[in-house]
Short mmCIF file of C-alpha atoms and ligand atoms in Angstrom, two decimals:
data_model
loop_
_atom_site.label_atom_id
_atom_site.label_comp_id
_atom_site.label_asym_id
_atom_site.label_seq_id
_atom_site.Cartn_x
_atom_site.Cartn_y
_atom_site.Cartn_z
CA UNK A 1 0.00 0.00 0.00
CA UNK A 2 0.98 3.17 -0.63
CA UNK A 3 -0.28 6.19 1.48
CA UNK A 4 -2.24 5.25 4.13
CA UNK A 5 -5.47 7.16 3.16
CA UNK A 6 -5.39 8.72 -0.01
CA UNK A 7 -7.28 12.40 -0.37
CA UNK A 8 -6.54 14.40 -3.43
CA UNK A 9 -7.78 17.00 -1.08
CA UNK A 10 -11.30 17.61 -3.52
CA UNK A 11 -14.55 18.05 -1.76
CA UNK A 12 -17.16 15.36 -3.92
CA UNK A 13 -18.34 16.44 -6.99
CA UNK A 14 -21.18 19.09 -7.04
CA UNK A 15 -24.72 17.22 -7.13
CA UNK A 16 -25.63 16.53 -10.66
CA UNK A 17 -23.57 18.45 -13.47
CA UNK A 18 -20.06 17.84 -13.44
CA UNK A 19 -20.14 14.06 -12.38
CA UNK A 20 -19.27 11.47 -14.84
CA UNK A 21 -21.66 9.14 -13.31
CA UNK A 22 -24.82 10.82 -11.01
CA UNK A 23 -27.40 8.69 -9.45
CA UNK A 24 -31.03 10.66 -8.16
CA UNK A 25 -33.11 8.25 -5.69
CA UNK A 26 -32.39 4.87 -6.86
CA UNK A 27 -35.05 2.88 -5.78
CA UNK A 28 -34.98 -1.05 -6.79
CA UNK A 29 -37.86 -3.16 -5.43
CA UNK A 30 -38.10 -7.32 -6.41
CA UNK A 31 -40.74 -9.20 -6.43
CA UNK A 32 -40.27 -12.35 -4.13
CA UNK A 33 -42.71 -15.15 -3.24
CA UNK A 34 -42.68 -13.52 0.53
CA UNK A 35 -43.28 -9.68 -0.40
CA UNK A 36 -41.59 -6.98 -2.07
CA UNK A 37 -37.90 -6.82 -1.58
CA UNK A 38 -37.17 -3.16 -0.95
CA UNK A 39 -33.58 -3.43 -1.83
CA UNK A 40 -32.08 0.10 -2.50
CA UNK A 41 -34.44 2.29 -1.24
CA UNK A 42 -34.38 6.40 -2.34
CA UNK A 43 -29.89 6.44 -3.02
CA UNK A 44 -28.47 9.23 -4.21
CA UNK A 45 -24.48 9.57 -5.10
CA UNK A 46 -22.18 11.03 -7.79
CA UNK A 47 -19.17 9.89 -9.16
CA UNK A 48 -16.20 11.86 -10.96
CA UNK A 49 -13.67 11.08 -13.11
CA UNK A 50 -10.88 9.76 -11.72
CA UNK A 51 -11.93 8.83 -8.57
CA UNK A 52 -12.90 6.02 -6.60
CA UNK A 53 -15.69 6.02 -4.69
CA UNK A 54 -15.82 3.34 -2.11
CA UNK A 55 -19.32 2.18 -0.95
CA UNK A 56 -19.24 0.20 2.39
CA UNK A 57 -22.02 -1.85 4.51
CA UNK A 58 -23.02 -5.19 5.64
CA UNK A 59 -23.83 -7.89 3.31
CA UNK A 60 -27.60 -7.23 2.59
CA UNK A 61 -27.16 -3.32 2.57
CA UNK A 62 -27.94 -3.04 -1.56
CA UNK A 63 -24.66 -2.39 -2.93
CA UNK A 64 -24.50 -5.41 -5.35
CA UNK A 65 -27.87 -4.31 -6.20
CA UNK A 66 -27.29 -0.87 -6.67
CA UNK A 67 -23.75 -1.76 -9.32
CA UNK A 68 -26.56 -3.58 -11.34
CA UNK A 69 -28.81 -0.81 -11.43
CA UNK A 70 -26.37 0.82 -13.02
CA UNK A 71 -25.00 -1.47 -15.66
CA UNK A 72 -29.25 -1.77 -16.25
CA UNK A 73 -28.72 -5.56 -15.74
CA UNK A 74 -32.17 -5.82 -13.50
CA UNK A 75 -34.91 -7.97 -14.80
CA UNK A 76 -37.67 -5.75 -15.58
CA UNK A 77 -40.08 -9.07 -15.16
CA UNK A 78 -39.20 -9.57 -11.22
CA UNK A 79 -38.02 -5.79 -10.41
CA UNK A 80 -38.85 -2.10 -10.78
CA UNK A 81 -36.10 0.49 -10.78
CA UNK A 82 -37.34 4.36 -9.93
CA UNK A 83 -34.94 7.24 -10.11
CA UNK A 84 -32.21 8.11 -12.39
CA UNK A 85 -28.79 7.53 -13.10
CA UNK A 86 -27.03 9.56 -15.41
CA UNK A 87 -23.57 7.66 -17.14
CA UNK A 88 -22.09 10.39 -19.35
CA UNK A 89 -24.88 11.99 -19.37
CA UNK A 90 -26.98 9.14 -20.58
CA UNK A 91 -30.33 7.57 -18.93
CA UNK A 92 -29.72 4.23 -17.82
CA UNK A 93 -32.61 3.54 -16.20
CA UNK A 94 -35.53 3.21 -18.67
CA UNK A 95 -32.66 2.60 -21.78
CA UNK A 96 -33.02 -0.15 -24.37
CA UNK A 97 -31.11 -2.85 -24.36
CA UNK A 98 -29.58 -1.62 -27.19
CA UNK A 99 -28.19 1.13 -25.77
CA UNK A 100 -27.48 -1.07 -22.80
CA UNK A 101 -24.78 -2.93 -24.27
CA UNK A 102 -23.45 -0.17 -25.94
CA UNK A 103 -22.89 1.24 -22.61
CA UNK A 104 -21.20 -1.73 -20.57
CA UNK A 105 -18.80 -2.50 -23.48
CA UNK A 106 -17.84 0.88 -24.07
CA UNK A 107 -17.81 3.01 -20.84
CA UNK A 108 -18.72 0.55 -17.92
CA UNK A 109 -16.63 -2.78 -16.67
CA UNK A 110 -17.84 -4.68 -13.86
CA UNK A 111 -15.27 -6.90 -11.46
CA UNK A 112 -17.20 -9.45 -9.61
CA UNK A 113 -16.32 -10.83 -6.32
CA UNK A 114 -16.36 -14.36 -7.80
CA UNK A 115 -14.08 -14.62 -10.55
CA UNK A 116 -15.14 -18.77 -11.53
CA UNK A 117 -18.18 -17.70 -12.09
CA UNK A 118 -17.90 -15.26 -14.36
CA UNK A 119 -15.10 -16.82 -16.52
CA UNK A 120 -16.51 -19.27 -18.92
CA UNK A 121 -14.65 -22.77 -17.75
CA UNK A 122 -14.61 -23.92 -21.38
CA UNK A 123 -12.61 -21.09 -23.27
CA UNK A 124 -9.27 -20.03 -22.21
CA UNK A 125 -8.36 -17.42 -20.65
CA UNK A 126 -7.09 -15.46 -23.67
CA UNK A 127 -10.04 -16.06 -25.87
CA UNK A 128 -12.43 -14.87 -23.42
CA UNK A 129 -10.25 -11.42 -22.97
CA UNK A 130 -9.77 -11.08 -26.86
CA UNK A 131 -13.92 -11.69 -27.51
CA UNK A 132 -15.35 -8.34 -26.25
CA UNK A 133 -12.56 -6.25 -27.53
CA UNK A 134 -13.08 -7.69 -31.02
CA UNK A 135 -17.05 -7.34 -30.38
CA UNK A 136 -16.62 -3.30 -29.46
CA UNK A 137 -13.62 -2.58 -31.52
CA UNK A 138 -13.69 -4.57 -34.63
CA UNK A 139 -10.09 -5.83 -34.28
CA UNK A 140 -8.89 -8.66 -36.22
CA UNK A 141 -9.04 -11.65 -34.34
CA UNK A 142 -5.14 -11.72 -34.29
CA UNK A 143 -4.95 -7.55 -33.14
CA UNK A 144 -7.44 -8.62 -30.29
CA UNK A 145 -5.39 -12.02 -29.12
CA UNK A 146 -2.32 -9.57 -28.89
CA UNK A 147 -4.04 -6.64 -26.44
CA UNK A 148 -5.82 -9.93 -24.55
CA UNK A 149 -2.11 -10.98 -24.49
CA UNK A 150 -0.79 -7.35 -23.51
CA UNK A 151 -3.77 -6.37 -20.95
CA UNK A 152 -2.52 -10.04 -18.97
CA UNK A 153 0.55 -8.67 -18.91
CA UNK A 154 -0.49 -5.60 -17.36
CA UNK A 155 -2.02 -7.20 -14.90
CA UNK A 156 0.85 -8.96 -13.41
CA UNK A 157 0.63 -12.41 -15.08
CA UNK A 158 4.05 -13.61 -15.60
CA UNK A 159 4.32 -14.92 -19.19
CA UNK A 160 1.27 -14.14 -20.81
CA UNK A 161 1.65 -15.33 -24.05
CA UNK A 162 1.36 -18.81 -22.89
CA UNK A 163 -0.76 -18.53 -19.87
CA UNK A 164 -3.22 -16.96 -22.23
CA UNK A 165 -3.84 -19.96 -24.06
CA UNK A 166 -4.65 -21.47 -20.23
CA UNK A 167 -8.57 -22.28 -19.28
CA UNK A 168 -9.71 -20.64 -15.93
CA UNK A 169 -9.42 -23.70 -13.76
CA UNK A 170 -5.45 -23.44 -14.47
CA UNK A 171 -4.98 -20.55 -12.66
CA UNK A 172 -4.77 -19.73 -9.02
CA UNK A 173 -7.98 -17.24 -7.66
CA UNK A 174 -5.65 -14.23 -7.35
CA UNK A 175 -4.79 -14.70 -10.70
CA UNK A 176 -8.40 -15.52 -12.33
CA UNK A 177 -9.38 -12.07 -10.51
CA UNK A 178 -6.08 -10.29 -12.82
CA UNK A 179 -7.33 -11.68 -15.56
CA UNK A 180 -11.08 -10.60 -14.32
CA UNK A 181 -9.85 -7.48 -14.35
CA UNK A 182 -8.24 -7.78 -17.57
CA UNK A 183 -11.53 -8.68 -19.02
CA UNK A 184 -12.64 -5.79 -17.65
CA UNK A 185 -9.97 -3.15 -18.65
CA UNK A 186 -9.54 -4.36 -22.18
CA UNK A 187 -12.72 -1.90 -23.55
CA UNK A 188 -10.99 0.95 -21.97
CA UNK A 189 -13.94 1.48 -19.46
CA UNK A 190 -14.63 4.93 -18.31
CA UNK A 191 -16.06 3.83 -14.88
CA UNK A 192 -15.11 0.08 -13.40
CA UNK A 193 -17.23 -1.31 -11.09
CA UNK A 194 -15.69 -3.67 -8.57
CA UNK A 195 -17.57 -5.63 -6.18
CA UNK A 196 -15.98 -7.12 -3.78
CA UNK A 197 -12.99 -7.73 -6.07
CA UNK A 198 -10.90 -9.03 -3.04
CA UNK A 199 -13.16 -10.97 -0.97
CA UNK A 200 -12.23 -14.62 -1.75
CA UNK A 201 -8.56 -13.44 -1.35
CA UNK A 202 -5.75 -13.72 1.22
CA UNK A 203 -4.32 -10.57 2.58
CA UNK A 204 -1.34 -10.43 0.83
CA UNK A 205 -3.32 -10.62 -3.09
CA UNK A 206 -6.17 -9.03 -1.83
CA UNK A 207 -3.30 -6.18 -1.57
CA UNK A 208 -1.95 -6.56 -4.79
CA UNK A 209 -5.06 -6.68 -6.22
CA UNK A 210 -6.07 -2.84 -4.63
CA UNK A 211 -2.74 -1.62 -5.65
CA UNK A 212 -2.83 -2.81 -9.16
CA UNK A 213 -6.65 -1.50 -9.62
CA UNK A 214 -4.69 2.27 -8.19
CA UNK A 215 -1.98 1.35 -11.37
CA UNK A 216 -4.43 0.94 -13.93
CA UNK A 217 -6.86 3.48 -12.57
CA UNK A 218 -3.71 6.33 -13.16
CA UNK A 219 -2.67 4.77 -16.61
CA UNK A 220 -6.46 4.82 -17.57
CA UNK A 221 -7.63 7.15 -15.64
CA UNK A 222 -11.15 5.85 -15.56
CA UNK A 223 -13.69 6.00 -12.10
CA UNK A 224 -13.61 3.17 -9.90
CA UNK A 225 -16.75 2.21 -7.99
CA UNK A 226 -15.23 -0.02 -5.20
CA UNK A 227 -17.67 -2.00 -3.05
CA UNK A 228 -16.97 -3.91 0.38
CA UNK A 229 -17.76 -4.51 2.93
CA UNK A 230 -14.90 -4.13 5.01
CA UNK A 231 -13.82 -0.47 5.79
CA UNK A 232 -10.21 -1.34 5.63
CA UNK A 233 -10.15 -1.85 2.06
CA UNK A 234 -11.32 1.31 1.34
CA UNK A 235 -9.44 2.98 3.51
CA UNK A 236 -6.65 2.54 1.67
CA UNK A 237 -7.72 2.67 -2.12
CA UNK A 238 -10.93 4.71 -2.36
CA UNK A 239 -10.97 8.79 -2.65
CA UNK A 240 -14.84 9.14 -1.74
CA UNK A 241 -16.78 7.06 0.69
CA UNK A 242 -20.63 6.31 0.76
CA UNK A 243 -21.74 4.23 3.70
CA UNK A 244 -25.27 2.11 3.21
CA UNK A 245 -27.59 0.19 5.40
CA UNK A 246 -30.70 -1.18 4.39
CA UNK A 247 -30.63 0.14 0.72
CA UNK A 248 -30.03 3.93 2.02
CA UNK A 249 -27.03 5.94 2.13
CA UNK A 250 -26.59 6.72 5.69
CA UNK A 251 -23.03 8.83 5.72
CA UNK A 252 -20.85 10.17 2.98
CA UNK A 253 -17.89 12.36 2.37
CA UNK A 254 -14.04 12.12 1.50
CA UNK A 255 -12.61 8.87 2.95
CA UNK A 256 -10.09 11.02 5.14
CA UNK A 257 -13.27 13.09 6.46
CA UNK A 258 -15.68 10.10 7.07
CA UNK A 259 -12.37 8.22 8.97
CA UNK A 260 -11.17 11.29 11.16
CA UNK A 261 -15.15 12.11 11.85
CA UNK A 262 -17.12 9.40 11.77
CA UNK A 263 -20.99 11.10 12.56
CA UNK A 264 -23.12 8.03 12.13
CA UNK A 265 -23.28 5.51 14.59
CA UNK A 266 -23.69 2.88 12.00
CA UNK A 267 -20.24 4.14 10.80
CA UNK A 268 -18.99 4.13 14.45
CA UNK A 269 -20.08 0.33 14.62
CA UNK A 270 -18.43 -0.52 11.47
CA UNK A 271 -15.01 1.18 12.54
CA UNK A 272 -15.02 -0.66 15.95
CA UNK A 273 -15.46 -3.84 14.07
CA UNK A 274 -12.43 -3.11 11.83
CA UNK A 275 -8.99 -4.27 13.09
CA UNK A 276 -6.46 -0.74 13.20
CA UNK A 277 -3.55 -1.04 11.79
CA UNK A 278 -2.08 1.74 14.37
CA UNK A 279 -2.71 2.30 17.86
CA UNK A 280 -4.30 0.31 20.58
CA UNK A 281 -3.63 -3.06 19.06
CA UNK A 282 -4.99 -4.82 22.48
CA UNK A 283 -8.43 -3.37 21.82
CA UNK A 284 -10.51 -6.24 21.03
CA UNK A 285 -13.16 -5.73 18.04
CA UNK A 286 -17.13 -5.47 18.77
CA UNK A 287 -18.92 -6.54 16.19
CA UNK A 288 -21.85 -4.36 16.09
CA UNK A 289 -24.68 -5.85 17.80
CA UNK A 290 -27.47 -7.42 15.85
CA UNK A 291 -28.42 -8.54 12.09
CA UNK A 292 -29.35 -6.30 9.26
CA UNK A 293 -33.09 -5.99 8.91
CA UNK A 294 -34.86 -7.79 6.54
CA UNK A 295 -35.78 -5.14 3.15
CA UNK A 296 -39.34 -7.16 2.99
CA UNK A 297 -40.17 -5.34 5.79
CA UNK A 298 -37.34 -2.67 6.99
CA UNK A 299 -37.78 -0.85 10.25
CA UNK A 300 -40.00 2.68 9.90
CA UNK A 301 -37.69 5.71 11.00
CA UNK A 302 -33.83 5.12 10.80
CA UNK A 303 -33.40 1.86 9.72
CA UNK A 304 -30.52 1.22 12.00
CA UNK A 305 -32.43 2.47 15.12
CA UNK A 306 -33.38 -1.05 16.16
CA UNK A 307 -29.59 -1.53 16.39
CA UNK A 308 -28.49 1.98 17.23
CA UNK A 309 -27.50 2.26 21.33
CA UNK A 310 -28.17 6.12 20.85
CA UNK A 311 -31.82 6.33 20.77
CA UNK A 312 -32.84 7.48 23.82
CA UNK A 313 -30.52 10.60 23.28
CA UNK A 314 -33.10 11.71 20.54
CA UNK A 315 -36.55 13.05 22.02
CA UNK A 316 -39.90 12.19 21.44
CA UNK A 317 -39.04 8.46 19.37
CA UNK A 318 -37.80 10.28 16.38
CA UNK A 319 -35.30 7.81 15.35
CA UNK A 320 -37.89 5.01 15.48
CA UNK A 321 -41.04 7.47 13.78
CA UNK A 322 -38.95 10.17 11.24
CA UNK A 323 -36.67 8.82 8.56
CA UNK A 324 -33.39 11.25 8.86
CA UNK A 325 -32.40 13.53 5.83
CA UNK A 326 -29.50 12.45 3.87
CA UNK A 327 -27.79 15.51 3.23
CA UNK A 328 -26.03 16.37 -0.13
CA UNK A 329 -22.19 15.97 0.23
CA UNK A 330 -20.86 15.60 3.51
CA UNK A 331 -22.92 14.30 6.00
CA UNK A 332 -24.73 11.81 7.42
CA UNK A 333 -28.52 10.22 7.80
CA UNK A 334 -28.87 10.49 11.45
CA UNK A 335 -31.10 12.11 14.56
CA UNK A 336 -28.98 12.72 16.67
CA UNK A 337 -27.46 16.88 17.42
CA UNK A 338 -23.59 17.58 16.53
CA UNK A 339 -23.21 17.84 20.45
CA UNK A 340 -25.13 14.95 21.21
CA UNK A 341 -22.20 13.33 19.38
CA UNK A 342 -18.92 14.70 20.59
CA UNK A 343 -20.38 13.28 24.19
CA UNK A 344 -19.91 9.64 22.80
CA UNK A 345 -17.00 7.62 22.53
CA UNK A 346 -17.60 4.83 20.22
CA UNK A 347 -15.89 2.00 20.12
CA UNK A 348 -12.36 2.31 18.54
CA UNK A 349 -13.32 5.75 18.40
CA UNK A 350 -10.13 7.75 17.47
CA UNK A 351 -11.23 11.31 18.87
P1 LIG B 1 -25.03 -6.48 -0.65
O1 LIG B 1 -24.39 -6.52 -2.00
O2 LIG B 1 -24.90 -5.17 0.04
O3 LIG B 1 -24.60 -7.61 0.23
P2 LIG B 1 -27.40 -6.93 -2.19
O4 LIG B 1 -27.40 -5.70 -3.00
O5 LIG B 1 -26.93 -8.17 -2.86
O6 LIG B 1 -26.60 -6.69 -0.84
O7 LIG B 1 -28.87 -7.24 -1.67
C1 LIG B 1 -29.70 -6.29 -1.06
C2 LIG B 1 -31.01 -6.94 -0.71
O8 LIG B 1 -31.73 -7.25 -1.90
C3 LIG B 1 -30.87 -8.25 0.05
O9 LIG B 1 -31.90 -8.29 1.01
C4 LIG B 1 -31.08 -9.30 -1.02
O10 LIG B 1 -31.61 -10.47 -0.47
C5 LIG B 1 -32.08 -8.63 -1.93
N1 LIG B 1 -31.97 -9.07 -3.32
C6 LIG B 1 -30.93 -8.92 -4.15
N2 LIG B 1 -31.19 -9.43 -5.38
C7 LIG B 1 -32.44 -9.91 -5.33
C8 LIG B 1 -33.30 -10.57 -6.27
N3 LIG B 1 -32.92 -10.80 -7.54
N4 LIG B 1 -34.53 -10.92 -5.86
C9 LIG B 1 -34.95 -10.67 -4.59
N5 LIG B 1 -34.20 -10.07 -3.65
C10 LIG B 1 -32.95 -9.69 -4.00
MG1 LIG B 2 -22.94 -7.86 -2.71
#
């Protein structure tokens, strides 16, 4: 790793004009056999070139969800997406598929967090690089064997050439994510998505892996989306950080702001829960208590209230009976007054 948290020093991008990617109350509901799934619920973010925005929360917060909204990938037949989300400028939500594909070969890539799955097992690795460059470019199929053969090498796979002509289940996972991201850098993409790109990985490529998406992002300079859900991973790569519970963004900012001054206690629970690479080693972790709520039925109020040991702070049952205003920018989703918070230390608290 390089710097311990970057910050190009930028406030986020203005609301709206100026982002390369702006998202306006996302909602995204399924249809399940038990109810309506409410699974991002009223999201707003934007994006700018160049940067990474990290977006953070407990498995079952909407952030796989929300990537998909914007590569349009949602079934229309078993979901309804409200909002908008501008890529470029374009509508994605309520596009054609047409314009669809036009968009994720051109200007968005997606890393997934399991790389088996989304390589084919029965072409090699090589081919299944070459394919979509020779789909969106209209290289010859030898031009586009050489760039699948350069973009491995990029990556960090040691003799490309031949490993190329290797099928998925001859590499190791750190190096089916490379060529993952290979895949997904070959198009040039102006925004990459990665979810969970690291996941599956032991410390030491889940490391590699961050650094080289930092390489590639300054050699292509493209946006990087980075979801996880472990704070520590963002820490370290992202410039931006949205936090989500329960399909709703409930703090945002610069990673350095949201890391010196945490102000949701959602964000406090997830910090205590993250091992520190400084200070107080001895501290043990605390999970935060509790489970996510189920999105068939999420709480009324702030959906982390149930969970939240701050409540009573708050007068007359607001956090349980008024849903808190996400502010634009900095800030965060929460009931609670600016001094109400300075009076708590949370756990690994760092003020
Ligand atoms: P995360 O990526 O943050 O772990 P997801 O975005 O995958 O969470 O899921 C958010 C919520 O939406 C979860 O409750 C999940 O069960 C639900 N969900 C996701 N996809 C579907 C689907 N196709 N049908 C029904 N529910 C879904
Ligand atoms: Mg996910």
């Amino acid at each position: 790793m390089t710097e311990a948290i970057r910050d190009h020093g930028a406030a986020p991008a203005p609301a709206g004009d100026g982002a390369f990617l702006s998202v306006r109350d996302l909602r995204v509901r399924f249809s399940t056999e038990d109810g309506t799934v409410r699974a991002v619920d009223g999201l707003s973010f934007d994006l700018a070139r160049g940067r990474t925005l990290g977006i953070v929360g407990e498995s079952g917060s909407g952030k796989s969800v929300t990537s998909l909204s914007v590569l349009g990938l949602h079934d229309p037949a078993t979901s309804r997406t409200e909002g908008e989300i501008l890529l470029d400028g374009q509508e994605v939500t309520g596009a054609d598929e047409r314009t669809l594909e036009r968009l994720r070969g051109s200007k968005v890539a997606m890393i997934f967090q399991d790389s088996l799955s989304a390589l084919s097992p029965y072409y090699t690795i090589g081919r299944q690089i070459a394919e979509p460059y020779r789909k969106h470019t209209g290289a010859s199929r030898r031009a586009a064997w050489d760039r699948a053969v350069e973009m491995l090498g990029k990556v960090g796979i040691p003799r490309p050439g031949l490993r190329a002509r290797d099928y998925p289940h001859q590499f190791s996972g750190g190096m089916r994510q490379r060529a993952m991201i290979a895949m997904a850098l070959v198009c040039d993409p102006e925004l990459l998505i990665a979810d969970e790109p690291t996941t599956a990985l032991d410390v030491t490529v889940q490391a590699q892996i961050l650094d080289l998406l930092a390489e590639l992002q300054q050699e292509f300079g493209s946006a990087i989306i980075l979801i996880t859900h472990d704070l520590g991973v963002v820490a370290n790569t992202a410039d931006d950080l949205l936090v989500m519970y329960a399909g709703r963004a409930v703090e945002r900012g610069t990673v350095r702001e949201v890391l010196r001054d945490p102000r949701h206690p959602y964000t406090w629970g997830l910090l205590g829960s993250m091992p520190r690479l400084e200070s107080d080693v001895d501290e043990p972790l605390r999970p935060i208590p509790g489970t996510p709520p189920s999105l068939l039925d999420p709480p009324s109020g702030c959906p982390f209230h149930p969970r939240c040991p701050h409540t009573a702070l708050v007068p007359r049952g607001r956090c349980a009976s008024e849903r808190p205003a996400m502010p634009e920018g900095r800030g965060a989703a929460c009931h609670l007054s600016p001094a109400d918070k300075r009076g708590i230390r949370f756990p690994g608290g760092v003020r």
